[in-house]
Each structure stands twice: as structure tokens, then as C-alpha cells.
Amino acid sequence: MYEKEIKRVLFTKEQIAARVKELGEEISRDYAGESVTMVCTLRGATIFFADLVREIKCDVEIDFVACSSYGSGTTTSGEVKMQKDLSSPIEGKNVIVVEDIIDTGTTLLALTRLLKTRNPKSLKVCSFLDKPSRRKVDFKGDYIGFEIENEFVIGYGLDYNQKFRNLPEVCILAPEVYMPDLNKAL
Ligand code: PRP
């Protein structure tokens, strides 16, 4: 499936599972004896989130937010809109925001600034992927699954025009898909 759209597999199911387990262990150590509210940012982080929370061995509550910074293409618009807020207050709670990818950093900078105003006991960010070369604002995640080059990645929750989120691996999208003129030039 998707033979033409996939340039190559970047991380296999096994590599992903091993890294997610390590992240879960690290979080479990850091929050030993404490409760933590894991906040999933819809929609890209859902798959990672579901795997990660099951690797955490402390008291966990889950909640969801939806922010949007992208249009329908491959680049960010720089604007962040909160489309769905948390269901419960986070005052006095340990909160970890879970993302699929930090790209320009715009979304997480805006989201964490907002969440800090609600006075959580602590606030950290766990992102499955990080593309530091794309950063436009000063933002650093606390827990990172994999640092990657500036390539368009799909799968394991990540999409291109809402497709490919169901791929179990992380793959690099063939440039022909988002630059159709390449096909003509070939
Ligand atoms: C993606 C991703 C992050 C954000 C990262 O979300 O899930 O939230 O963009 O980009 P940034 O660091 O440049 O802000 P998107 O708006 O595509 O929504 P999705 O999670 O539904 O795919």
C-alpha cells in the first residue's frame, strides 16, 4: 500500500515501540510517587499518546486539546488556534503535553504559554519527533523520541492532507506527492 507515496521507511514499528518504552520508563522514573495528567494534542499525537501512556507506571489521567497551526499544505501558517480546550482544570497538577512533532515550535510555544496561566504544579512537553532545523521560535521539548532532518514525515499519527496517519511506521513522503511538478520534470 502507498508504494508511490512513500520514499522510504524512517522508523520501523519495532524501533518506535522500543523508543516509546524508553520514554515511558523515563517519565515513570521522573514522576515516581506522583500523579500526572497526560495531555494529547489532537490529532497527530493520538497514536503515540495511546502507546506512551501504557508505558507509564504512575497514576495517569488523560485529557485532550486541539490546536491548529497548519493549512492544508506542508508549511505552517504561523497562526495558532485553540479548537478544543481541556475538559478538566490543571491547577496544581503535573502536566505533560504530548505532541507528535515539534517543527517551527509555534504551536507548543503558544499552547504551553496558555497552559502555564492555569497554574499547573509542573508543565513539561513530550514530543515523538523533533525537527530542530525548522525552529522559528525559541522552544525546547523535555522528552523527545527522535530528532529528525527536515523531511516530510507521515505515519504513526502524522498526516499529509489528513492521509497516512494509520501507517504503523514513520515514513518519508515522496516529494512528488506534495510537489506534483516534479513528476513533469522527470
Ligand atoms: C502539527 C503537529 C504539531 C504542529 C507542529 O499539527 O501535530 O501540532 O503541527 O508544528 P509547529 O511546531 O510548526 O507549530 P497540525 O496542525 O498539522 O495538526 P494535526 O496534529 O491534526 O496533524
mmCIF file of C-alpha atoms and ligand atoms in Angstrom:
data_model
loop_
_atom_site.group_PDB
_atom_site.id
_atom_site.type_symbol
_atom_site.label_atom_id
_atom_site.label_comp_id
_atom_site.label_asym_id
_atom_site.label_seq_id
_atom_site.Cartn_x
_atom_site.Cartn_y
_atom_site.Cartn_z
ATOM 1 C CA MET A 1 0.000 0.000 0.000
ATOM 2 C CA TYR A 2 1.128 3.579 -0.759
ATOM 3 C CA GLU A 3 4.187 2.346 -2.731
ATOM 4 C CA LYS A 4 4.280 5.516 -4.846
ATOM 5 C CA GLU A 5 3.705 7.905 -1.980
ATOM 6 C CA ILE A 6 6.391 6.533 0.364
ATOM 7 C CA LYS A 7 10.030 7.416 -0.335
ATOM 8 C CA ARG A 8 11.346 5.186 2.467
ATOM 9 C CA VAL A 9 10.650 3.949 5.985
ATOM 10 C CA LEU A 10 12.384 6.125 8.577
ATOM 11 C CA PHE A 11 11.419 4.254 11.769
ATOM 12 C CA THR A 12 10.036 0.716 11.884
ATOM 13 C CA LYS A 13 7.316 -0.481 14.258
ATOM 14 C CA GLU A 14 9.988 -2.155 16.386
ATOM 15 C CA GLN A 15 12.179 0.964 16.601
ATOM 16 C CA ILE A 16 9.153 3.052 17.546
ATOM 17 C CA ALA A 17 7.963 0.604 20.217
ATOM 18 C CA ALA A 18 11.444 0.415 21.775
ATOM 19 C CA ARG A 19 11.805 4.201 21.948
ATOM 20 C CA VAL A 20 8.282 4.732 23.304
ATOM 21 C CA LYS A 21 9.009 2.185 26.040
ATOM 22 C CA GLU A 22 12.184 4.105 26.983
ATOM 23 C CA LEU A 23 10.264 7.388 27.132
ATOM 24 C CA GLY A 24 7.627 5.749 29.331
ATOM 25 C CA GLU A 25 10.326 4.466 31.667
ATOM 26 C CA GLU A 26 11.968 7.887 31.867
ATOM 27 C CA ILE A 27 8.651 9.585 32.668
ATOM 28 C CA SER A 28 7.780 6.868 35.207
ATOM 29 C CA ARG A 29 11.108 7.492 36.988
ATOM 30 C CA ASP A 30 10.709 11.292 36.939
ATOM 31 C CA TYR A 31 7.148 11.175 38.327
ATOM 32 C CA ALA A 32 7.542 8.212 40.704
ATOM 33 C CA GLY A 33 5.005 8.512 43.526
ATOM 34 C CA GLU A 34 3.195 11.389 41.783
ATOM 35 C CA SER A 35 0.128 11.733 39.581
ATOM 36 C CA VAL A 36 0.472 13.119 36.095
ATOM 37 C CA THR A 37 -2.069 14.476 33.608
ATOM 38 C CA MET A 38 -1.089 13.472 30.091
ATOM 39 C CA VAL A 39 -2.493 15.921 27.540
ATOM 40 C CA CYS A 40 -2.823 14.669 23.983
ATOM 41 C CA THR A 41 -2.748 17.258 21.209
ATOM 42 C CA LEU A 42 -5.219 16.195 18.549
ATOM 43 C CA ARG A 43 -4.960 14.782 16.043
ATOM 44 C CA GLY A 44 -1.387 13.835 15.165
ATOM 45 C CA ALA A 45 -0.287 12.690 18.625
ATOM 46 C CA THR A 46 -3.120 10.210 19.214
ATOM 47 C CA ILE A 47 -1.267 7.052 18.190
ATOM 48 C CA PHE A 48 1.909 7.983 20.071
ATOM 49 C CA PHE A 49 -0.163 9.060 23.077
ATOM 50 C CA ALA A 50 -2.047 5.752 23.285
ATOM 51 C CA ASP A 51 1.220 3.804 23.199
ATOM 52 C CA LEU A 52 3.071 6.134 25.578
ATOM 53 C CA VAL A 53 0.502 6.268 28.403
ATOM 54 C CA ARG A 54 0.510 2.469 28.542
ATOM 55 C CA GLU A 55 4.269 2.539 29.216
ATOM 56 C CA ILE A 56 3.919 4.886 32.194
ATOM 57 C CA LYS A 57 3.805 3.244 35.593
ATOM 58 C CA CYS A 58 2.360 6.030 37.751
ATOM 59 C CA ASP A 59 -1.071 7.493 38.366
ATOM 60 C CA VAL A 60 -2.141 8.861 34.993
ATOM 61 C CA GLU A 61 -5.104 10.992 33.951
ATOM 62 C CA ILE A 62 -5.652 11.823 30.300
ATOM 63 C CA ASP A 63 -7.073 14.888 28.579
ATOM 64 C CA PHE A 64 -7.168 16.311 25.058
ATOM 65 C CA VAL A 65 -6.623 19.635 23.300
ATOM 66 C CA ALA A 66 -6.743 20.568 19.642
ATOM 67 C CA CYS A 67 -4.657 23.408 18.235
ATOM 68 C CA SER A 68 -4.101 24.158 14.627
ATOM 69 C CA SER A 69 -1.186 25.917 13.015
ATOM 70 C CA TYR A 70 -1.054 24.373 9.564
ATOM 71 C CA GLY A 71 -3.204 24.952 6.500
ATOM 72 C CA SER A 72 -3.723 22.009 4.184
ATOM 73 C CA GLY A 73 -0.182 22.040 2.775
ATOM 74 C CA THR A 74 3.249 21.234 4.202
ATOM 75 C CA THR A 75 4.219 24.563 5.764
ATOM 76 C CA THR A 76 2.975 26.314 8.861
ATOM 77 C CA SER A 77 0.841 29.449 8.681
ATOM 78 C CA GLY A 78 2.406 30.691 11.943
ATOM 79 C CA GLU A 79 -1.023 31.213 13.461
ATOM 80 C CA VAL A 80 -2.246 29.027 16.347
ATOM 81 C CA LYS A 81 -5.907 28.474 17.071
ATOM 82 C CA MET A 82 -7.274 26.540 20.053
ATOM 83 C CA GLN A 83 -10.043 24.422 18.570
ATOM 84 C CA LYS A 84 -10.748 22.218 21.587
ATOM 85 C CA ASP A 85 -9.844 23.041 25.182
ATOM 86 C CA LEU A 86 -9.033 20.651 28.044
ATOM 87 C CA SER A 87 -12.015 19.008 29.743
ATOM 88 C CA SER A 88 -10.665 19.463 33.305
ATOM 89 C CA PRO A 89 -8.754 22.167 35.232
ATOM 90 C CA ILE A 90 -4.987 21.598 35.598
ATOM 91 C CA GLU A 91 -4.300 23.893 38.558
ATOM 92 C CA GLY A 92 -1.865 22.195 40.963
ATOM 93 C CA LYS A 93 -1.358 19.193 38.666
ATOM 94 C CA ASN A 94 1.687 17.736 36.985
ATOM 95 C CA VAL A 95 1.003 18.103 33.270
ATOM 96 C CA ILE A 96 2.815 16.607 30.299
ATOM 97 C CA VAL A 97 1.713 17.818 26.875
ATOM 98 C CA VAL A 98 2.186 15.078 24.292
ATOM 99 C CA GLU A 99 2.841 16.062 20.668
ATOM 100 C CA ASP A 100 3.690 14.167 17.518
ATOM 101 C CA ILE A 101 6.201 16.694 16.171
ATOM 102 C CA ILE A 102 7.902 19.980 17.020
ATOM 103 C CA ASP A 103 8.529 21.813 13.784
ATOM 104 C CA THR A 104 8.696 25.622 13.914
ATOM 105 C CA GLY A 105 7.789 25.398 17.628
ATOM 106 C CA THR A 106 4.908 27.859 17.172
ATOM 107 C CA THR A 107 2.131 25.520 18.337
ATOM 108 C CA LEU A 108 3.828 24.355 21.520
ATOM 109 C CA LEU A 109 5.114 27.784 22.466
ATOM 110 C CA ALA A 110 1.567 29.158 22.257
ATOM 111 C CA LEU A 111 -0.026 26.153 23.959
ATOM 112 C CA THR A 112 2.440 25.970 26.854
ATOM 113 C CA ARG A 113 2.168 29.740 27.433
ATOM 114 C CA LEU A 114 -1.588 29.365 27.706
ATOM 115 C CA LEU A 115 -1.456 26.309 29.982
ATOM 116 C CA LYS A 116 1.056 27.998 32.337
ATOM 117 C CA THR A 117 -1.520 30.720 33.050
ATOM 118 C CA ARG A 118 -3.683 27.986 34.642
ATOM 119 C CA ASN A 119 -1.060 27.353 37.355
ATOM 120 C CA PRO A 120 -0.195 23.670 36.963
ATOM 121 C CA LYS A 121 2.222 22.258 39.572
ATOM 122 C CA SER A 122 4.570 21.419 36.687
ATOM 123 C CA LEU A 123 4.374 21.522 32.899
ATOM 124 C CA LYS A 124 6.526 19.542 30.511
ATOM 125 C CA VAL A 125 6.375 18.568 26.853
ATOM 126 C CA CYS A 126 6.948 15.155 25.326
ATOM 127 C CA SER A 127 7.188 15.058 21.543
ATOM 128 C CA PHE A 128 7.602 11.918 19.494
ATOM 129 C CA LEU A 129 9.610 13.749 16.803
ATOM 130 C CA ASP A 130 11.655 16.945 16.763
ATOM 131 C CA LYS A 131 12.902 18.878 13.720
ATOM 132 C CA PRO A 132 15.259 21.427 15.333
ATOM 133 C CA SER A 133 16.463 22.754 11.961
ATOM 134 C CA ARG A 134 12.959 24.130 11.293
ATOM 135 C CA ARG A 135 12.624 26.131 14.507
ATOM 136 C CA LYS A 136 11.328 29.698 14.125
ATOM 137 C CA VAL A 137 10.709 30.404 17.813
ATOM 138 C CA ASP A 138 12.713 29.526 20.925
ATOM 139 C CA PHE A 139 11.162 26.276 22.108
ATOM 140 C CA LYS A 140 12.675 23.069 23.505
ATOM 141 C CA GLY A 141 10.839 19.844 24.398
ATOM 142 C CA ASP A 142 11.581 17.986 27.656
ATOM 143 C CA TYR A 143 11.208 14.429 26.325
ATOM 144 C CA ILE A 144 11.954 13.704 22.652
ATOM 145 C CA GLY A 145 11.509 10.392 20.844
ATOM 146 C CA PHE A 146 13.641 11.050 17.774
ATOM 147 C CA GLU A 147 15.376 14.091 16.327
ATOM 148 C CA ILE A 148 14.962 14.138 12.544
ATOM 149 C CA GLU A 149 16.194 16.034 9.490
ATOM 150 C CA ASN A 150 13.966 18.400 7.560
ATOM 151 C CA GLU A 151 11.995 15.809 5.612
ATOM 152 C CA PHE A 152 8.239 15.462 5.327
ATOM 153 C CA VAL A 153 7.247 12.529 7.520
ATOM 154 C CA ILE A 154 3.991 10.606 7.593
ATOM 155 C CA GLY A 155 2.584 7.667 9.532
ATOM 156 C CA TYR A 156 2.212 6.752 13.216
ATOM 157 C CA GLY A 157 -0.319 9.588 13.502
ATOM 158 C CA LEU A 158 1.378 12.078 11.189
ATOM 159 C CA ASP A 159 -0.514 13.095 8.083
ATOM 160 C CA TYR A 160 -0.297 14.718 4.708
ATOM 161 C CA ASN A 161 -3.683 16.301 3.928
ATOM 162 C CA GLN A 162 -5.211 14.060 6.628
ATOM 163 C CA LYS A 163 -3.959 10.850 4.965
ATOM 164 C CA PHE A 164 -1.363 8.248 6.073
ATOM 165 C CA ARG A 165 -1.964 8.602 9.851
ATOM 166 C CA ASN A 166 -2.737 4.877 10.036
ATOM 167 C CA LEU A 167 0.670 3.729 8.746
ATOM 168 C CA PRO A 168 2.325 1.798 11.598
ATOM 169 C CA GLU A 169 5.811 3.018 10.584
ATOM 170 C CA VAL A 170 7.141 6.559 10.241
ATOM 171 C CA CYS A 171 7.869 7.105 6.562
ATOM 172 C CA ILE A 172 9.260 9.876 4.389
ATOM 173 C CA LEU A 173 6.678 11.182 1.948
ATOM 174 C CA ALA A 174 7.774 11.108 -1.700
ATOM 175 C CA PRO A 175 8.336 14.750 -2.764
ATOM 176 C CA GLU A 176 6.308 14.087 -5.930
ATOM 177 C CA VAL A 177 3.208 13.939 -3.724
ATOM 178 C CA TYR A 178 3.495 17.497 -2.424
ATOM 179 C CA MET A 179 5.411 18.907 -5.427
ATOM 180 C CA PRO A 180 3.468 17.404 -8.359
ATOM 181 C CA ASP A 181 5.554 19.423 -10.830
ATOM 182 C CA LEU A 182 8.488 17.113 -10.038
ATOM 183 C CA ASN A 183 6.673 14.370 -11.943
ATOM 184 C CA LYS A 184 6.531 16.512 -15.031
ATOM 185 C CA ALA A 185 10.220 17.418 -14.746
ATOM 186 C CA LEU A 186 11.285 13.753 -14.547
HETATM 187 C C1 PRP B 1 1.162 19.689 13.542
HETATM 188 C C2 PRP B 1 1.754 18.914 14.702
HETATM 189 C C3 PRP B 1 2.036 19.992 15.708
HETATM 190 C C4 PRP B 1 2.380 21.191 14.863
HETATM 191 C C5 PRP B 1 3.861 21.353 14.803
HETATM 192 O O1 PRP B 1 -0.191 19.839 13.803
HETATM 193 O O2 PRP B 1 0.859 17.963 15.211
HETATM 194 O O3 PRP B 1 0.907 20.283 16.494
HETATM 195 O O4 PRP B 1 1.832 20.939 13.568
HETATM 196 O O5 PRP B 1 4.208 22.455 14.048
HETATM 197 P P1 PRP B 1 4.865 23.765 14.624
HETATM 198 O O6 PRP B 1 5.961 23.369 15.557
HETATM 199 O O7 PRP B 1 5.394 24.431 13.376
HETATM 200 O O8 PRP B 1 3.812 24.582 15.281
HETATM 201 P P2 PRP B 1 -1.312 20.070 12.726
HETATM 202 O O9 PRP B 1 -1.828 21.452 12.873
HETATM 203 O O10 PRP B 1 -0.822 19.629 11.379
HETATM 204 O O11 PRP B 1 -2.494 19.143 13.228
HETATM 205 P P3 PRP B 1 -2.617 17.560 13.421
HETATM 206 O O12 PRP B 1 -1.998 17.235 14.754
HETATM 207 O O13 PRP B 1 -4.083 17.351 13.412
HETATM 208 O O14 PRP B 1 -1.908 16.854 12.280
#
